[in-house]
Amino acid sequence: MGRITARRPITRITVGTEEGDRVARRSDTLTVEEPLEIRVGGTSLAVTMRTPGADVELAAGFLVSEGVISRGDQFRSAIHCGGPGTGGPLAGQTENTYNVLDVSLAPGVPLPDPDMARNFYTTSSCGLCGKASIDAVETVSAYDVSRDAAVLDAATLTGFPDRLRAEQAVFDKTGGLHAAGLFDAATGELVVLREDVGRHNAVDKVVGWAVLNDRLPLSGHVLMVSGRASFELVQKAVMAGIPMLTAVSAPSSLAVELAASSGLTLVGFLRGASMNVYTGADRIRVSEAEAVATAP
């Protein structure tokens, strides 16, 4: 697993055993969290806290979310930088600590506006930290997801959380990672899954995978996330041309508003045999639907 996980000594306390409270000392596996500075053309754009691994995908997906690129052919290459001052916690060492990534865009693709640069780092729980204003958050997508004709059965959708959980290899070791999975709406098959300490990073890695494989826009696909559906996750789905976002937990009010205005299907509390469809219910087929009185 390399730098994805780390072993640390802990004290394990169990209260109320037959012999009384039990204290044991052992090692525990933790999810690694380290900073990644994303540069474009040598100029710093943002610093995000992430789980190392798939850094190029993360950067590519981040650039899609920010509206810098919208197609795979606009992303040329990326390289980890080394040397003094590029090591985050290890700054001053000469070896490459793989915490700085410099992206090169394709010829003719405009560099990010200097005003886009984040004023401070993005934490693993926040995909929008550092934005200068609310207006800067409402990025305009190159794709119109409202026209996407994707439809799938509700019964197929209920199987997505278990499919996602079954593929979370690092979560099994640490219990400390979010997951994002991309499903084909036509077949219900899992296309790609990524894990990260930050839920927005996991989504960026999935979108970045699509960038590097020239799969944008991701029409006809469903994005499934292991946590809640926040505004920035809806925005990332729309920016990548994904027509459906499903989550095992709750959406925020702003997430629902953005989904409704964008024509994205938003599903929350997808657990067991039930789900809450907040927007775009016409994309979800039900069999022998029974009318139920609307609660006030």
Short mmCIF file of C-alpha atoms in Angstrom, two decimals:
data_model
loop_
_atom_site.label_atom_id
_atom_site.label_comp_id
_atom_site.label_asym_id
_atom_site.label_seq_id
_atom_site.Cartn_x
_atom_site.Cartn_y
_atom_site.Cartn_z
CA MET A 1 0.00 0.00 0.00
CA GLY A 2 3.01 2.30 0.30
CA ARG A 3 2.11 5.75 1.63
CA ILE A 4 -1.64 5.11 1.43
CA THR A 5 -1.61 3.60 4.92
CA ALA A 6 0.66 3.88 7.96
CA ARG A 7 1.13 1.81 11.11
CA ARG A 8 1.11 3.55 14.49
CA PRO A 9 1.19 2.26 18.10
CA ILE A 10 -2.04 2.69 20.06
CA THR A 11 -3.49 1.82 23.44
CA ARG A 12 -6.67 -0.24 23.13
CA ILE A 13 -9.05 0.04 26.12
CA THR A 14 -11.99 -2.32 26.58
CA VAL A 15 -14.36 -1.43 29.42
CA GLY A 16 -16.36 -3.89 31.51
CA THR A 17 -14.84 -7.29 30.69
CA GLU A 18 -15.15 -10.13 33.20
CA GLU A 19 -11.65 -9.32 34.40
CA GLY A 20 -12.37 -5.59 34.59
CA ASP A 21 -11.19 -2.93 32.17
CA ARG A 22 -8.63 -4.30 29.74
CA VAL A 23 -5.69 -2.32 28.37
CA ALA A 24 -3.67 -3.61 25.43
CA ARG A 25 -0.94 -2.02 23.35
CA ARG A 26 -0.74 -2.80 19.67
CA SER A 27 -0.30 -1.26 16.24
CA ASP A 28 -3.15 0.18 14.20
CA THR A 29 -3.41 0.93 10.49
CA LEU A 30 -4.21 4.55 9.66
CA THR A 31 -5.11 6.35 6.46
CA VAL A 32 -2.28 8.62 5.35
CA GLU A 33 -3.17 12.31 4.92
CA GLU A 34 -0.60 14.57 3.26
CA PRO A 35 -0.71 17.89 1.38
CA LEU A 36 -0.61 18.01 -2.39
CA GLU A 37 0.24 21.30 -4.06
CA ILE A 38 -1.22 21.48 -7.57
CA ARG A 39 0.66 23.71 -9.98
CA VAL A 40 -0.24 24.54 -13.57
CA GLY A 41 2.60 25.61 -15.81
CA GLY A 42 4.81 26.07 -12.76
CA THR A 43 2.37 28.38 -10.96
CA SER A 44 0.72 27.24 -7.75
CA LEU A 45 -3.07 26.87 -8.00
CA ALA A 46 -4.14 25.07 -4.81
CA VAL A 47 -3.04 22.87 -1.94
CA THR A 48 -5.32 20.03 -0.91
CA MET A 49 -5.03 17.48 1.86
CA ARG A 50 -5.35 14.03 0.33
CA THR A 51 -4.45 10.37 0.56
CA PRO A 52 -1.40 9.87 -1.71
CA GLY A 53 -2.06 7.85 -4.83
CA ALA A 54 -3.71 8.67 -8.18
CA ASP A 55 -2.37 12.22 -7.80
CA VAL A 56 -2.47 12.87 -11.55
CA GLU A 57 -6.12 11.81 -11.65
CA LEU A 58 -6.81 14.05 -8.66
CA ALA A 59 -5.23 17.06 -10.36
CA ALA A 60 -7.01 16.39 -13.66
CA GLY A 61 -10.38 16.03 -11.96
CA PHE A 62 -9.75 19.17 -9.91
CA LEU A 63 -9.09 21.14 -13.11
CA VAL A 64 -12.38 19.91 -14.56
CA SER A 65 -14.22 20.95 -11.40
CA GLU A 66 -12.64 24.40 -11.60
CA GLY A 67 -13.57 24.82 -15.26
CA VAL A 68 -9.94 24.98 -16.42
CA ILE A 69 -10.40 22.00 -18.77
CA SER A 70 -13.40 20.04 -20.01
CA ARG A 71 -11.87 17.40 -22.31
CA GLY A 72 -9.15 14.82 -22.10
CA ASP A 73 -7.13 16.29 -24.95
CA GLN A 74 -6.70 19.53 -23.00
CA PHE A 75 -4.61 17.77 -20.34
CA ARG A 76 -1.07 17.20 -21.61
CA SER A 77 1.02 15.78 -18.74
CA ALA A 78 1.91 16.06 -15.06
CA ILE A 79 5.08 15.49 -13.07
CA HIS A 80 5.89 15.36 -9.37
CA CYS A 81 8.40 18.02 -8.40
CA GLY A 82 11.29 17.47 -6.00
CA GLY A 83 13.90 19.57 -4.26
CA PRO A 84 14.08 22.00 -1.34
CA GLY A 85 10.83 23.72 -0.45
CA THR A 86 8.61 21.15 -2.17
CA GLY A 87 8.23 18.62 0.59
CA GLY A 88 5.47 19.96 2.81
CA PRO A 89 6.30 18.56 6.28
CA LEU A 90 9.68 17.46 4.92
CA ALA A 91 10.55 20.80 3.36
CA GLY A 92 14.26 21.37 3.02
CA GLN A 93 15.08 17.83 1.99
CA THR A 94 16.34 17.30 -1.53
CA GLU A 95 14.51 14.08 -2.36
CA ASN A 96 11.16 14.06 -4.16
CA THR A 97 8.42 13.68 -1.55
CA TYR A 98 5.70 13.50 -4.22
CA ASN A 99 3.64 16.24 -2.59
CA VAL A 100 3.94 18.78 -5.42
CA LEU A 101 2.47 18.08 -8.85
CA ASP A 102 3.04 20.36 -11.84
CA VAL A 103 0.49 20.03 -14.66
CA SER A 104 1.10 20.97 -18.28
CA LEU A 105 -1.93 21.81 -20.40
CA ALA A 106 -2.15 21.15 -24.12
CA PRO A 107 -0.96 23.90 -26.48
CA GLY A 108 -3.60 26.59 -26.88
CA VAL A 109 -5.42 25.82 -23.62
CA PRO A 110 -5.50 29.00 -21.51
CA LEU A 111 -3.77 28.89 -18.16
CA PRO A 112 -5.95 29.42 -15.08
CA ASP A 113 -6.75 33.00 -14.23
CA PRO A 114 -4.44 34.11 -11.40
CA ASP A 115 -7.54 35.16 -9.48
CA MET A 116 -8.55 31.47 -9.30
CA ALA A 117 -5.63 30.62 -7.03
CA ARG A 118 -6.81 29.50 -3.62
CA ASN A 119 -5.89 31.88 -0.83
CA PHE A 120 -5.14 28.99 1.52
CA TYR A 121 -5.07 25.23 1.49
CA THR A 122 -8.10 23.00 0.95
CA THR A 123 -8.75 20.59 3.81
CA SER A 124 -9.69 16.98 3.21
CA SER A 125 -13.28 17.76 4.20
CA CYS A 126 -13.75 20.90 2.11
CA GLY A 127 -13.70 21.13 -1.66
CA LEU A 128 -14.39 24.86 -1.74
CA CYS A 129 -12.15 26.30 0.98
CA GLY A 130 -10.18 29.30 -0.19
CA LYS A 131 -12.69 30.53 -2.75
CA ALA A 132 -12.74 34.29 -2.74
CA SER A 133 -16.52 34.63 -3.15
CA ILE A 134 -19.76 32.70 -3.54
CA ASP A 135 -19.86 33.79 -7.19
CA ALA A 136 -16.60 31.94 -7.80
CA VAL A 137 -18.24 28.74 -6.58
CA GLU A 138 -20.89 28.67 -9.31
CA THR A 139 -18.70 27.36 -12.12
CA VAL A 140 -20.35 27.05 -15.52
CA SER A 141 -20.22 23.56 -17.01
CA ALA A 142 -19.42 22.79 -20.64
CA TYR A 143 -22.08 20.06 -20.53
CA ASP A 144 -25.87 20.13 -20.19
CA VAL A 145 -26.79 17.16 -18.01
CA SER A 146 -30.49 18.02 -18.22
CA ARG A 147 -30.54 16.55 -21.74
CA ASP A 148 -29.00 13.24 -20.72
CA ALA A 149 -31.42 10.39 -21.47
CA ALA A 150 -29.96 7.97 -18.90
CA VAL A 151 -32.57 5.84 -17.11
CA LEU A 152 -32.12 2.89 -14.76
CA ASP A 153 -34.21 0.66 -12.53
CA ALA A 154 -34.61 1.56 -8.87
CA ALA A 155 -33.80 -2.06 -8.02
CA THR A 156 -30.45 -1.74 -9.79
CA LEU A 157 -29.71 1.47 -7.91
CA THR A 158 -30.25 -0.18 -4.51
CA GLY A 159 -27.34 -2.53 -5.21
CA PHE A 160 -24.80 0.26 -5.70
CA PRO A 161 -23.87 0.87 -2.01
CA ASP A 162 -22.94 -2.78 -1.45
CA ARG A 163 -20.98 -2.86 -4.70
CA LEU A 164 -19.11 0.27 -3.64
CA ARG A 165 -18.39 -1.04 -0.15
CA ALA A 166 -17.17 -4.40 -1.45
CA GLU A 167 -14.44 -2.68 -3.50
CA GLN A 168 -13.11 -0.45 -0.67
CA ALA A 169 -9.92 -2.36 0.01
CA VAL A 170 -8.16 0.37 1.98
CA PHE A 171 -11.27 1.17 4.03
CA ASP A 172 -11.22 -2.44 5.26
CA LYS A 173 -7.77 -1.78 6.72
CA THR A 174 -8.34 1.70 8.16
CA GLY A 175 -12.05 2.55 8.38
CA GLY A 176 -11.03 6.10 7.47
CA LEU A 177 -11.64 6.64 3.76
CA HIS A 178 -14.40 7.99 1.57
CA ALA A 179 -15.18 6.30 -1.72
CA ALA A 180 -16.58 7.45 -5.05
CA GLY A 181 -17.65 5.03 -7.75
CA LEU A 182 -18.73 5.53 -11.34
CA PHE A 183 -21.45 3.18 -12.59
CA ASP A 184 -22.74 2.61 -16.12
CA ALA A 185 -26.45 3.48 -16.04
CA ALA A 186 -27.27 1.11 -18.91
CA THR A 187 -25.64 -2.01 -17.43
CA GLY A 188 -25.35 -1.19 -13.73
CA GLU A 189 -21.67 -2.16 -13.84
CA LEU A 190 -19.03 -0.44 -11.72
CA VAL A 191 -16.61 1.32 -14.09
CA VAL A 192 -14.06 2.79 -11.66
CA LEU A 193 -13.72 3.39 -7.92
CA ARG A 194 -11.36 5.61 -5.99
CA GLU A 195 -10.81 6.12 -2.24
CA ASP A 196 -9.45 9.14 -0.40
CA VAL A 197 -9.49 10.76 3.02
CA GLY A 198 -11.45 13.61 1.39
CA ARG A 199 -14.79 12.86 -0.28
CA HIS A 200 -14.25 15.59 -2.87
CA ASN A 201 -10.80 14.19 -3.65
CA ALA A 202 -12.29 10.75 -4.28
CA VAL A 203 -14.67 12.30 -6.80
CA ASP A 204 -11.88 14.31 -8.43
CA LYS A 205 -9.88 11.09 -8.85
CA VAL A 206 -12.82 9.41 -10.58
CA VAL A 207 -13.30 12.39 -12.90
CA GLY A 208 -9.55 12.55 -13.45
CA TRP A 209 -9.58 8.90 -14.51
CA ALA A 210 -12.12 9.89 -17.16
CA VAL A 211 -9.91 12.79 -18.28
CA LEU A 212 -6.85 10.57 -18.69
CA ASN A 213 -8.92 7.99 -20.60
CA ASP A 214 -10.62 10.66 -22.75
CA ARG A 215 -14.08 9.72 -21.46
CA LEU A 216 -15.57 13.18 -20.87
CA PRO A 217 -18.40 13.97 -20.79
CA LEU A 218 -19.54 11.10 -18.57
CA SER A 219 -23.04 10.96 -19.99
CA GLY A 220 -25.03 7.84 -19.19
CA HIS A 221 -23.25 7.31 -15.88
CA VAL A 222 -24.09 7.45 -12.17
CA LEU A 223 -21.72 8.81 -9.52
CA MET A 224 -22.08 7.04 -6.16
CA VAL A 225 -20.48 8.47 -3.01
CA SER A 226 -20.08 6.87 0.40
CA GLY A 227 -21.00 9.93 2.45
CA ARG A 228 -23.29 12.90 2.12
CA ALA A 229 -24.08 14.80 -1.07
CA SER A 230 -22.78 18.33 -0.60
CA PHE A 231 -22.90 21.27 -2.99
CA GLU A 232 -19.38 20.76 -4.30
CA LEU A 233 -20.05 17.12 -5.18
CA VAL A 234 -23.10 18.09 -7.22
CA GLN A 235 -21.00 20.75 -8.92
CA LYS A 236 -18.24 18.24 -9.73
CA ALA A 237 -20.78 15.83 -11.24
CA VAL A 238 -22.30 18.56 -13.40
CA MET A 239 -18.87 19.79 -14.53
CA ALA A 240 -18.00 16.26 -15.66
CA GLY A 241 -21.32 15.77 -17.47
CA ILE A 242 -22.60 13.11 -15.03
CA PRO A 243 -26.43 13.11 -14.98
CA MET A 244 -26.99 11.26 -11.69
CA LEU A 245 -25.46 11.52 -8.20
CA THR A 246 -26.37 9.07 -5.45
CA ALA A 247 -25.27 9.07 -1.82
CA VAL A 248 -25.77 6.89 1.23
CA SER A 249 -26.35 9.96 3.39
CA ALA A 250 -28.15 13.29 3.19
CA PRO A 251 -27.79 16.11 0.67
CA SER A 252 -27.60 19.74 1.68
CA SER A 253 -30.26 22.27 0.66
CA LEU A 254 -27.82 24.02 -1.67
CA ALA A 255 -26.90 20.69 -3.27
CA VAL A 256 -30.58 20.07 -4.03
CA GLU A 257 -31.00 23.58 -5.44
CA LEU A 258 -28.00 23.18 -7.76
CA ALA A 259 -29.12 19.71 -8.85
CA ALA A 260 -32.61 21.01 -9.67
CA SER A 261 -31.34 23.99 -11.64
CA SER A 262 -28.82 21.83 -13.53
CA GLY A 263 -31.18 18.98 -14.39
CA LEU A 264 -29.18 16.43 -12.39
CA THR A 265 -30.87 13.51 -10.64
CA LEU A 266 -29.95 13.58 -6.95
CA VAL A 267 -30.58 10.60 -4.66
CA GLY A 268 -29.83 10.53 -0.95
CA PHE A 269 -30.18 8.01 1.88
CA LEU A 270 -29.64 5.16 -0.58
CA ARG A 271 -29.70 2.34 1.95
CA GLY A 272 -31.15 -1.14 1.78
CA ALA A 273 -34.31 -1.15 -0.33
CA SER A 274 -35.13 2.56 -0.04
CA MET A 275 -33.90 5.93 -1.21
CA ASN A 276 -34.94 9.59 -1.25
CA VAL A 277 -35.06 11.12 -4.74
CA TYR A 278 -34.67 14.88 -4.41
CA THR A 279 -34.51 15.85 -8.09
CA GLY A 280 -34.88 14.17 -11.49
CA ALA A 281 -37.03 11.22 -10.41
CA ASP A 282 -37.99 10.60 -14.06
CA ARG A 283 -34.60 8.92 -14.61
CA ILE A 284 -35.43 6.16 -12.11
CA ARG A 285 -37.80 3.37 -13.23
CA VAL A 286 -40.05 1.69 -10.67
CA SER A 287 -42.15 -1.43 -11.20
CA GLU A 288 -45.82 -1.51 -10.26
CA ALA A 289 -45.49 1.74 -8.39
CA GLU A 290 -48.08 2.27 -5.67
CA ALA A 291 -49.34 5.77 -5.02
CA VAL A 292 -48.71 6.93 -1.46
CA ALA A 293 -50.33 9.93 0.20
CA THR A 294 -48.00 12.91 0.37
CA ALA A 295 -47.00 13.86 3.88
CA PRO A 296 -47.41 17.53 4.83
#
